[in-house]
């Protein structure tokens, strides 16, 4: 599809979110196509590494919440597709590398942080701004962020919606690599080559072992996020948050 570029070259499957004019905000169709691409990796013998990235100056700002029908796009179906994307990354026997070239926000931040190797340009940032419009974190972030950086930092990111610079994310243990703009492409290419040349059976076993040790409760977290988000979607606070976003103003939440 035009908004998700899928390219297989030299056993590297590159999945590029391609809506640079809106900072690669995810539509429902993009999310479904990405979920299907990730879920299909284990059935392929021509892929040794998956690279997830964004076109232009951003990784992705998350779900597209622009337009009059935006509120309707946050239903249970959208949550199910988000869970499929995350499970596709974690369940893949093949290493998945996130090449974070710019801002990674919302569910797209969650996707990046679910990847096995996360390389960020030093100008990038990671943001979970769900609370700013009355939602809770989703995309498995309630599990993956806490597993990586602990409860306190996860609460700070989730409740306050504070962005972390790429360097801060690296120093906190949230991502694996940070590189200057001048070195970023070379760092990504080097890591992709190393992963593609690695021992596939050992890589798969390593992924399964580390994920079992650190993300044993991921499925439960995704289920809680789905239930919580579905309930929140019906609240007046979320309606106010979405209006405020569209009107570029601060929301007035009432706990309703």
PDB file of N, CA and C in Angstrom, residues 42 69-71 100-102 109 113 132 143-144 159 167 177 185 187 216 223-224 229 247:
ATOM      1  N   UNK A  42       7.608 -14.968  10.379  1.00  0.00           N
ATOM      2  CA  UNK A  42       8.028 -16.303  10.805  1.00  0.00           C
ATOM      3  C   UNK A  42       7.773 -17.374   9.748  1.00  0.00           C
ATOM      4  N   UNK A  69     -13.948  12.437  12.338  1.00  0.00           N
ATOM      5  CA  UNK A  69     -14.295  11.089  12.795  1.00  0.00           C
ATOM      6  C   UNK A  69     -13.175  10.443  13.603  1.00  0.00           C
ATOM      7  N   UNK A  70     -12.223  11.237  14.072  1.00  0.00           N
ATOM      8  CA  UNK A  70     -11.073  10.669  14.770  1.00  0.00           C
ATOM      9  C   UNK A  70     -11.497   9.866  15.982  1.00  0.00           C
ATOM     10  N   UNK A  71     -12.476  10.358  16.729  1.00  0.00           N
ATOM     11  CA  UNK A  71     -12.913   9.679  17.950  1.00  0.00           C
ATOM     12  C   UNK A  71     -13.369   8.259  17.659  1.00  0.00           C
ATOM     13  N   UNK A 100      14.863   4.809  14.456  1.00  0.00           N
ATOM     14  CA  UNK A 100      14.034   5.945  14.862  1.00  0.00           C
ATOM     15  C   UNK A 100      14.721   7.230  14.405  1.00  0.00           C
ATOM     16  N   UNK A 101      14.262   7.734  13.280  1.00  0.00           N
ATOM     17  CA  UNK A 101      14.898   8.872  12.640  1.00  0.00           C
ATOM     18  C   UNK A 101      14.388  10.218  13.133  1.00  0.00           C
ATOM     19  N   UNK A 102      13.304  10.212  13.930  1.00  0.00           N
ATOM     20  CA  UNK A 102      12.723  11.449  14.441  1.00  0.00           C
ATOM     21  C   UNK A 102      11.757  11.126  15.555  1.00  0.00           C
ATOM     22  N   UNK A 109       5.520   5.104  19.360  1.00  0.00           N
ATOM     23  CA  UNK A 109       6.567   4.982  20.371  1.00  0.00           C
ATOM     24  C   UNK A 109       6.515   3.594  20.993  1.00  0.00           C
ATOM     25  N   UNK A 113       9.547   0.770  20.924  1.00  0.00           N
ATOM     26  CA  UNK A 113      10.116   0.242  22.160  1.00  0.00           C
ATOM     27  C   UNK A 113       9.888  -1.256  22.318  1.00  0.00           C
ATOM     28  N   UNK A 132      -2.589  13.289  27.745  1.00  0.00           N
ATOM     29  CA  UNK A 132      -2.895  14.668  27.357  1.00  0.00           C
ATOM     30  C   UNK A 132      -4.255  14.796  26.694  1.00  0.00           C
ATOM     31  N   UNK A 143       3.836  -2.384  29.758  1.00  0.00           N
ATOM     32  CA  UNK A 143       4.739  -3.488  30.110  1.00  0.00           C
ATOM     33  C   UNK A 143       6.164  -3.223  29.641  1.00  0.00           C
ATOM     34  N   UNK A 144       6.328  -2.812  28.383  1.00  0.00           N
ATOM     35  CA  UNK A 144       7.678  -2.701  27.830  1.00  0.00           C
ATOM     36  C   UNK A 144       8.477  -1.570  28.469  1.00  0.00           C
ATOM     37  N   UNK A 159       2.052   9.266  32.908  1.00  0.00           N
ATOM     38  CA  UNK A 159       1.147  10.204  33.566  1.00  0.00           C
ATOM     39  C   UNK A 159       1.387  11.652  33.161  1.00  0.00           C
ATOM     40  N   UNK A 167      19.066  10.769  23.686  1.00  0.00           N
ATOM     41  CA  UNK A 167      20.155  10.536  24.630  1.00  0.00           C
ATOM     42  C   UNK A 167      19.623  10.146  25.998  1.00  0.00           C
ATOM     43  N   UNK A 177      20.790   2.104  21.077  1.00  0.00           N
ATOM     44  CA  UNK A 177      21.833   2.910  20.443  1.00  0.00           C
ATOM     45  C   UNK A 177      21.315   4.305  20.145  1.00  0.00           C
ATOM     46  N   UNK A 185      22.946   6.804   9.723  1.00  0.00           N
ATOM     47  CA  UNK A 185      22.743   5.826   8.651  1.00  0.00           C
ATOM     48  C   UNK A 185      23.788   4.714   8.700  1.00  0.00           C
ATOM     49  N   UNK A 187      25.468   3.680  11.376  1.00  0.00           N
ATOM     50  CA  UNK A 187      25.227   2.838  12.551  1.00  0.00           C
ATOM     51  C   UNK A 187      24.103   1.847  12.266  1.00  0.00           C
ATOM     52  N   UNK A 216       6.907 -11.397  30.398  1.00  0.00           N
ATOM     53  CA  UNK A 216       6.003 -12.532  30.627  1.00  0.00           C
ATOM     54  C   UNK A 216       4.551 -12.095  30.759  1.00  0.00           C
ATOM     55  N   UNK A 223      -4.231  -6.819  27.216  1.00  0.00           N
ATOM     56  CA  UNK A 223      -5.660  -6.991  27.528  1.00  0.00           C
ATOM     57  C   UNK A 223      -6.155  -5.870  28.444  1.00  0.00           C
ATOM     58  N   UNK A 224      -5.346  -5.504  29.448  1.00  0.00           N
ATOM     59  CA  UNK A 224      -5.743  -4.404  30.342  1.00  0.00           C
ATOM     60  C   UNK A 224      -5.824  -3.088  29.581  1.00  0.00           C
ATOM     61  N   UNK A 229      -8.712   1.359  27.639  1.00  0.00           N
ATOM     62  CA  UNK A 229      -8.853   2.342  26.564  1.00  0.00           C
ATOM     63  C   UNK A 229     -10.270   2.349  26.014  1.00  0.00           C
ATOM     64  N   UNK A 247      -8.494  21.882  18.360  1.00  0.00           N
ATOM     65  CA  UNK A 247      -8.570  23.338  18.491  1.00  0.00           C
ATOM     66  C   UNK A 247      -7.267  23.955  18.985  1.00  0.00           C
TER      67      UNK A 247
END
